[in-house]
Short mmCIF file of C-alpha atoms in Angstrom, two decimals:
data_model
loop_
_atom_site.label_atom_id
_atom_site.label_comp_id
_atom_site.label_asym_id
_atom_site.label_seq_id
_atom_site.Cartn_x
_atom_site.Cartn_y
_atom_site.Cartn_z
CA MET A 102 0.17 -12.25 66.70
CA THR A 103 2.65 -12.45 63.91
CA THR A 104 2.39 -10.24 60.86
CA PRO A 105 1.94 -12.20 57.65
CA PRO A 106 4.79 -11.74 55.22
CA ARG A 107 4.25 -9.23 52.47
CA ALA A 108 4.25 -10.36 48.87
CA THR A 109 7.37 -9.03 47.31
CA ALA A 110 7.42 -7.76 43.74
CA PRO A 111 9.62 -9.74 41.42
CA ALA A 112 12.94 -8.24 40.56
CA PRO A 113 13.10 -6.32 37.30
CA GLY A 114 15.14 -9.02 35.66
CA ALA A 115 13.06 -11.95 36.94
CA PRO A 116 11.60 -14.36 34.40
CA GLY A 117 8.04 -13.41 35.31
CA THR A 118 8.52 -9.76 34.48
CA GLN A 119 10.13 -10.62 31.19
CA ALA A 120 7.40 -13.07 30.19
CA ALA A 121 4.46 -10.78 31.03
CA PRO A 122 5.06 -8.21 28.25
CA ALA A 123 5.63 -11.04 25.77
CA ARG A 124 2.29 -12.56 26.72
CA ARG A 125 0.58 -9.21 26.34
CA LEU A 126 2.16 -8.69 22.93
CA ARG A 127 0.97 -12.12 21.83
CA TRP A 128 -2.47 -11.14 23.05
CA LEU A 129 -2.36 -8.04 20.87
CA LEU A 130 -1.49 -10.16 17.85
CA ARG A 131 -4.32 -12.59 18.59
CA LEU A 132 -6.80 -9.72 18.37
CA HIS A 133 -6.18 -9.55 14.63
CA ARG A 134 -5.80 -13.24 13.92
CA PRO A 135 -9.03 -13.33 11.80
CA ALA A 136 -7.70 -10.56 9.54
CA LEU A 137 -4.36 -12.32 9.17
CA CYS A 138 -6.16 -15.55 8.27
CA VAL A 139 -8.29 -13.74 5.68
CA TRP A 140 -5.15 -12.21 4.15
CA THR A 141 -3.50 -15.63 3.97
CA VAL A 142 -6.54 -17.19 2.31
CA LEU A 143 -6.77 -14.29 -0.16
CA VAL A 144 -3.11 -14.63 -1.16
CA VAL A 145 -3.36 -18.42 -1.50
CA VAL A 146 -6.48 -18.21 -3.70
CA LEU A 147 -4.96 -15.46 -5.83
CA ALA A 148 -1.73 -17.45 -6.19
CA ALA A 149 -3.71 -20.53 -7.28
CA LEU A 150 -5.56 -18.49 -9.92
CA LEU A 151 -2.31 -17.02 -11.23
CA LEU A 152 -0.69 -20.46 -11.43
CA TRP A 153 -3.73 -21.68 -13.37
CA LEU A 154 -3.54 -18.62 -15.61
CA GLY A 155 0.15 -19.07 -16.36
CA GLY A 156 -0.17 -22.82 -16.90
CA PRO A 157 -3.21 -24.70 -18.27
CA LEU A 158 -5.18 -21.58 -19.20
CA THR A 159 -2.29 -20.07 -21.18
CA ASP A 160 -1.71 -23.38 -22.97
CA ALA A 161 -5.40 -23.66 -23.90
CA SER A 162 -5.55 -20.06 -25.11
CA ALA A 163 -2.33 -20.42 -27.12
CA ALA A 164 -3.69 -23.58 -28.77
CA ALA A 165 -6.92 -21.75 -29.63
CA TRP A 166 -4.97 -18.90 -31.22
CA ASN A 167 -2.97 -21.40 -33.26
CA GLN A 168 -6.25 -22.85 -34.50
CA TYR A 169 -7.52 -19.39 -35.33
CA ASP A 170 -4.35 -18.41 -37.20
CA ALA A 171 -4.57 -21.61 -39.23
CA CYS A 172 -8.07 -20.74 -40.42
CA PRO A 173 -8.54 -19.76 -44.07
CA THR A 174 -9.29 -16.15 -44.90
CA THR A 175 -13.00 -16.85 -44.73
CA GLY A 176 -12.69 -17.81 -41.06
CA ALA A 177 -14.88 -20.84 -41.63
CA CYS A 178 -13.17 -23.15 -39.16
CA GLY A 179 -13.46 -24.10 -35.57
CA TYR A 180 -11.37 -22.80 -32.68
CA ASP A 181 -11.82 -22.67 -28.92
CA GLN A 182 -13.15 -19.14 -28.47
CA GLU A 183 -14.11 -19.81 -24.85
CA ALA A 184 -10.45 -20.48 -23.94
CA ILE A 185 -9.41 -17.16 -25.49
CA LEU A 186 -12.10 -15.19 -23.68
CA LEU A 187 -11.51 -16.96 -20.38
CA TYR A 188 -7.79 -16.19 -20.52
CA LYS A 189 -8.55 -12.54 -21.24
CA ASP A 190 -10.99 -12.23 -18.32
CA VAL A 191 -8.89 -14.09 -15.76
CA SER A 192 -5.78 -12.13 -16.75
CA LEU A 193 -7.60 -8.82 -16.33
CA TYR A 194 -9.33 -9.59 -13.04
CA THR A 195 -6.32 -11.17 -11.34
CA SER A 196 -4.19 -8.16 -12.25
CA LEU A 197 -6.83 -5.79 -10.92
CA THR A 198 -7.00 -7.84 -7.72
CA VAL A 199 -3.24 -7.46 -7.25
CA LEU A 200 -3.60 -3.71 -7.73
CA THR A 201 -6.32 -3.52 -5.06
CA LEU A 202 -4.23 -5.28 -2.41
CA PRO A 203 -2.70 -1.98 -1.17
CA PHE A 204 -6.21 -0.58 -0.68
CA LEU A 205 -7.22 -3.58 1.45
CA VAL A 206 -4.05 -3.27 3.52
CA ALA A 207 -4.52 0.45 4.15
CA MET A 208 -8.22 0.08 4.97
CA TRP A 209 -7.50 -2.65 7.51
CA ALA A 210 -4.61 -0.75 9.07
CA GLY A 211 -6.63 2.43 9.52
CA ALA A 212 -9.98 0.96 10.52
CA SER A 213 -9.14 -2.22 12.44
CA LEU A 214 -5.46 -2.34 13.36
CA ILE A 215 -5.31 1.14 14.94
CA GLY A 216 -8.55 3.14 14.63
CA ARG A 217 -10.89 0.63 16.24
CA GLU A 218 -8.54 -0.06 19.15
CA LEU A 219 -8.17 3.64 19.94
CA GLU A 220 -11.90 4.15 19.54
CA SER A 221 -12.81 1.24 21.85
CA GLY A 222 -10.10 1.93 24.41
CA THR A 223 -8.30 -1.38 23.88
CA ALA A 224 -5.05 0.44 23.20
CA ARG A 225 -5.34 2.45 26.41
CA LEU A 226 -5.95 -0.75 28.35
CA ALA A 227 -2.84 -2.35 26.86
CA TRP A 228 -0.74 0.68 27.81
CA THR A 229 -1.90 0.42 31.42
CA GLN A 230 -1.00 -3.29 31.53
CA GLY A 231 2.73 -2.84 31.14
CA VAL A 232 3.04 -2.53 27.36
CA SER A 233 4.56 0.80 26.39
CA PRO A 234 2.91 2.69 23.48
CA THR A 235 6.05 2.30 21.35
CA ARG A 236 6.23 -1.46 21.94
CA TRP A 237 2.48 -1.72 21.36
CA LEU A 238 2.76 -0.05 17.95
CA THR A 239 5.86 -2.02 17.02
CA ALA A 240 4.08 -5.28 17.80
CA LYS A 241 1.05 -4.13 15.81
CA LEU A 242 3.11 -3.37 12.70
CA ALA A 243 5.86 -6.01 12.64
CA LEU A 244 3.90 -9.11 11.65
CA PRO A 245 1.46 -7.33 9.28
CA ALA A 246 4.37 -5.64 7.49
CA ALA A 247 6.07 -9.00 6.98
CA LEU A 248 2.89 -10.70 5.75
CA VAL A 249 2.03 -7.80 3.45
CA THR A 250 5.52 -7.88 1.94
CA VAL A 251 5.55 -11.62 1.38
CA GLY A 252 1.95 -11.87 0.16
CA THR A 253 2.06 -8.92 -2.23
CA ALA A 254 5.49 -9.88 -3.58
CA LEU A 255 4.28 -13.44 -4.24
CA ALA A 256 1.19 -12.17 -6.08
CA ALA A 257 3.26 -9.74 -8.18
CA LEU A 258 5.82 -12.42 -9.05
CA LEU A 259 3.19 -14.95 -10.10
CA ASN A 260 1.37 -12.29 -12.10
CA ARG A 261 4.56 -11.52 -14.02
CA LEU A 262 5.26 -15.22 -14.60
CA ALA A 263 1.73 -15.70 -15.90
CA TRP A 264 2.15 -12.75 -18.28
CA THR A 265 5.53 -14.05 -19.45
CA ALA A 266 4.03 -17.47 -20.16
CA GLY A 267 1.58 -15.93 -22.63
CA LEU A 268 4.06 -13.54 -24.24
CA GLY A 269 4.26 -14.26 -27.98
CA ARG A 270 1.77 -17.12 -27.65
CA VAL A 271 -1.50 -15.38 -26.79
CA ASP A 272 -2.47 -12.53 -29.11
CA THR A 273 -4.64 -10.82 -26.49
CA ALA A 274 -1.85 -10.72 -23.87
CA LYS A 275 -1.35 -7.18 -22.61
CA PRO A 276 1.89 -5.35 -23.52
CA TRP A 277 4.49 -4.86 -20.81
CA TYR A 278 3.70 -1.15 -20.48
CA SER A 279 -0.04 -1.55 -19.86
CA ILE A 280 -1.22 -0.47 -16.42
CA GLU A 281 -2.32 -3.98 -15.46
CA THR A 282 0.96 -5.58 -16.48
CA PHE A 283 3.48 -2.96 -15.36
CA TYR A 284 2.10 -1.99 -11.98
CA ALA A 285 0.79 -5.41 -10.91
CA SER A 286 3.90 -7.40 -11.85
CA GLY A 287 6.77 -5.71 -10.07
CA PRO A 288 8.01 -4.35 -6.74
CA VAL A 289 6.01 -1.12 -7.15
CA VAL A 290 2.82 -2.76 -5.91
CA VAL A 291 4.69 -4.15 -2.87
CA ALA A 292 6.02 -0.68 -2.04
CA VAL A 293 2.56 0.87 -2.43
CA ALA A 294 1.13 -1.76 -0.06
CA LEU A 295 3.75 -0.96 2.60
CA ALA A 296 3.20 2.77 2.16
CA GLY A 297 -0.55 2.14 2.45
CA LEU A 298 0.02 0.20 5.68
CA ALA A 299 1.99 3.14 7.09
CA ALA A 300 -0.56 5.69 5.88
CA GLY A 301 -3.48 3.73 7.33
CA THR A 302 -1.68 3.40 10.66
CA LEU A 303 -0.99 7.12 10.83
CA LEU A 304 -4.56 8.04 9.93
CA GLY A 305 -5.94 5.58 12.48
CA LEU A 306 -3.79 7.20 15.14
CA LEU A 307 -4.74 10.74 14.14
CA LEU A 308 -8.47 10.22 13.58
CA ARG A 309 -9.08 7.56 16.29
CA ARG A 310 -12.31 6.53 14.55
CA SER A 311 -12.49 3.34 12.52
CA LEU A 312 -14.86 4.59 9.79
CA ALA A 313 -13.06 7.89 9.33
CA ALA A 314 -9.71 6.13 9.22
CA LEU A 315 -11.04 3.64 6.65
CA VAL A 316 -12.19 6.40 4.31
CA GLY A 317 -9.00 8.35 4.82
CA SER A 318 -6.87 5.26 4.12
CA VAL A 319 -8.64 4.64 0.82
CA CYS A 320 -8.05 8.26 -0.21
CA ALA A 321 -4.40 8.11 0.87
CA THR A 322 -3.77 4.91 -1.12
CA ALA A 323 -5.49 6.37 -4.16
CA ALA A 324 -3.24 9.42 -3.84
CA LEU A 325 -0.18 7.17 -3.68
CA TRP A 326 -1.22 5.33 -6.83
CA ALA A 327 -2.05 8.56 -8.66
CA GLY A 328 1.21 10.21 -7.61
CA ILE A 329 3.43 7.32 -8.72
CA PHE A 330 1.43 6.90 -11.94
CA MET A 331 2.04 10.53 -12.90
CA ALA A 332 5.65 10.66 -11.71
CA LEU A 333 6.93 7.32 -13.00
CA PRO A 334 7.48 8.30 -16.68
CA HIS A 335 9.80 11.09 -15.48
CA LEU A 336 11.91 9.01 -13.09
CA TRP A 337 14.33 7.77 -15.75
CA PRO A 338 15.82 9.37 -18.89
CA THR A 339 13.72 8.67 -21.99
CA VAL A 340 14.69 7.45 -25.42
CA THR A 341 13.82 9.62 -28.43
CA ARG A 342 12.81 8.02 -31.69
CA VAL A 343 12.55 10.08 -34.88
CA SER A 344 10.34 8.87 -37.73
CA SER A 345 9.28 10.18 -41.11
CA LEU A 346 6.21 12.32 -41.64
CA ARG A 347 4.66 9.53 -43.68
CA GLU A 348 5.31 6.91 -41.00
CA GLY A 349 3.96 8.90 -38.08
CA PRO A 350 5.13 8.74 -34.44
CA SER A 351 6.67 5.35 -33.62
CA GLY A 352 8.25 3.60 -30.65
CA SER A 353 6.55 1.01 -28.43
CA GLY A 354 6.64 1.63 -24.68
CA ILE A 355 5.60 4.13 -22.02
CA GLY A 356 5.10 7.35 -23.94
CA VAL A 357 6.17 10.66 -22.43
CA ALA A 358 5.95 13.19 -25.28
CA GLU A 359 5.55 13.25 -29.05
CA GLY A 360 5.22 15.82 -31.76
CA LEU A 361 6.75 17.35 -34.87
CA LEU A 362 10.34 18.34 -35.48
CA THR A 363 11.09 21.34 -37.70
CA ALA A 364 14.14 21.82 -39.88
CA ASP A 365 15.61 24.04 -37.14
CA GLY A 366 15.14 21.33 -34.50
CA ASP A 367 12.16 22.99 -32.82
CA ARG A 368 9.45 20.79 -31.35
CA LEU A 369 5.81 21.38 -32.22
CA GLY A 370 2.59 19.73 -31.23
CA ILE A 371 0.82 17.39 -33.62
CA PRO A 372 -2.15 19.07 -35.34
CA ARG A 373 -5.45 17.34 -34.71
CA TYR A 374 -6.32 14.51 -37.10
CA CYS A 375 -2.87 14.66 -38.72
CA GLY A 376 -0.95 11.57 -37.68
CA SER A 377 1.02 11.31 -40.93
CA SER A 378 1.52 13.02 -44.27
CA ILE A 379 -0.45 10.36 -46.17
CA ASP A 380 -3.40 12.75 -46.08
CA PRO A 381 -2.58 15.50 -48.64
CA SER A 382 -4.09 18.20 -46.43
CA CYS A 383 -1.88 17.12 -43.52
CA GLY A 384 1.16 17.06 -45.80
CA ALA A 385 0.44 20.65 -46.88
CA LEU A 386 0.03 21.67 -43.23
CA PHE A 387 3.38 20.08 -42.33
CA ASP A 388 5.03 22.02 -45.15
CA ARG A 389 3.64 25.29 -43.81
CA LEU A 390 4.94 24.42 -40.34
CA ASP A 391 8.36 23.53 -41.82
CA ALA A 392 8.06 20.09 -40.18
CA VAL A 393 10.47 17.42 -41.37
CA SER A 394 9.76 14.46 -39.08
CA PHE A 395 7.96 13.14 -36.04
CA TYR A 396 9.58 12.48 -32.66
CA ARG A 397 8.53 10.42 -29.69
CA ASP A 398 10.06 10.36 -26.20
CA TYR A 399 9.31 7.04 -24.55
CA HIS A 400 10.57 4.25 -22.31
CA PRO A 401 11.37 0.99 -24.12
CA ALA A 402 11.17 -2.45 -22.55
CA SER A 403 14.76 -2.16 -21.30
CA HIS A 404 13.60 0.57 -18.90
CA TYR A 405 11.18 -1.73 -17.09
CA TRP A 406 13.41 -2.59 -14.13
CA PRO A 407 15.03 0.85 -13.70
CA LEU A 408 11.58 2.44 -13.53
CA GLN A 409 10.34 -0.25 -11.14
CA PHE A 410 13.29 0.10 -8.76
CA VAL A 411 13.35 3.91 -8.72
CA ALA A 412 9.59 4.15 -8.13
CA SER A 413 9.74 1.45 -5.45
CA GLY A 414 12.59 3.24 -3.70
CA ILE A 415 10.60 6.46 -3.56
CA LEU A 416 7.54 4.67 -2.20
CA LEU A 417 9.57 2.83 0.43
CA ALA A 418 11.07 6.16 1.51
CA VAL A 419 7.51 7.50 1.85
CA ALA A 420 6.58 4.43 3.92
CA VAL A 421 9.58 4.95 6.24
CA LEU A 422 8.77 8.65 6.59
CA LEU A 423 5.14 7.91 7.45
CA THR A 424 6.21 5.26 9.97
CA VAL A 425 8.62 7.64 11.69
CA LEU A 426 5.92 10.30 11.77
CA THR A 427 3.48 7.79 13.26
CA PHE A 428 5.81 6.99 16.15
CA ARG A 429 6.43 10.69 16.77
CA VAL A 430 2.69 11.38 16.88
CA LEU A 431 2.22 8.44 19.23
CA ARG A 432 4.87 9.73 21.64
CA HIS A 433 3.30 13.18 21.66
CA ARG A 434 -0.19 11.80 22.25
CA THR A 435 0.68 9.55 25.18
CA ALA A 436 1.17 11.05 28.62
CA ASP A 437 3.77 8.47 29.65
CA HIS A 438 4.69 4.87 28.96
CA ARG A 439 1.84 3.65 31.18
CA GLY A 440 -1.07 5.91 30.59
CA GLY A 441 -3.52 6.84 27.92
CA LEU A 442 -3.83 9.81 25.67
CA ALA A 443 -2.66 13.21 26.74
#
């Protein structure tokens, strides 16, 4: 009786061994195809609304404001009030939607991308099927990071173009330094989204529970927004504008500090209810304080891009740091490149 030949394992460099990990990685990506489709639909719908806002809706609102400005002092004339109100509402809600994108990214990363797979054991199964933990995490993050970058950047760009279209034409258009305009129309929101993706991934890996990771990701993203909101005015040197006591503090932009200047150059706070010396009682109080003028430290419109780039750089550094920390935690929590958690 002859012994049947044994099945030999393919050589390490054989095509079959190279194709198997690629198939498994594609399988990992297919697990989150619904979320990627939802993100694509969300970005497309938001982009369509912003194009409408910056085009026909801005034109209609600008025409309505022209009609309103042409009215006599009595206001007894007709103008399209609905176009003005619709522009105001759509502008506000689209900007707020752009600002919430980082929250959605972080929630998905913590709850679904990582937390649910560790909780259900899907990640452990993948690691036992020839996909190393490092490659598994790289595959999980690569495509989402690219889609988050492209989608958020597109939304921010269209939001800025829509705001620019109404600048000087629509009286209710927000100023450049408003929260909705500044933070939803530049690279800062893209950097926050990437930092939120990294934070959600790390929390999903640490907590290994989808609900806990979701809550933690929301808190982490809120902390990122709060931190950059408080730090941003101090990331670039300010401009100081001095104005008369009768004029009051002046200078349009992101305010940092304001107060009174004495004859000796000392800075004092502004007394309550005394914004100028027009009020005789305030003028007498200024005399007693030896105040000679008002000052205001602020960021003018020319500081828009320096502030955006510096803040974005800091947030991207945070995202890189969180990503590096995530991979280090993953290596410490896996027994080897094949097995599950240590």
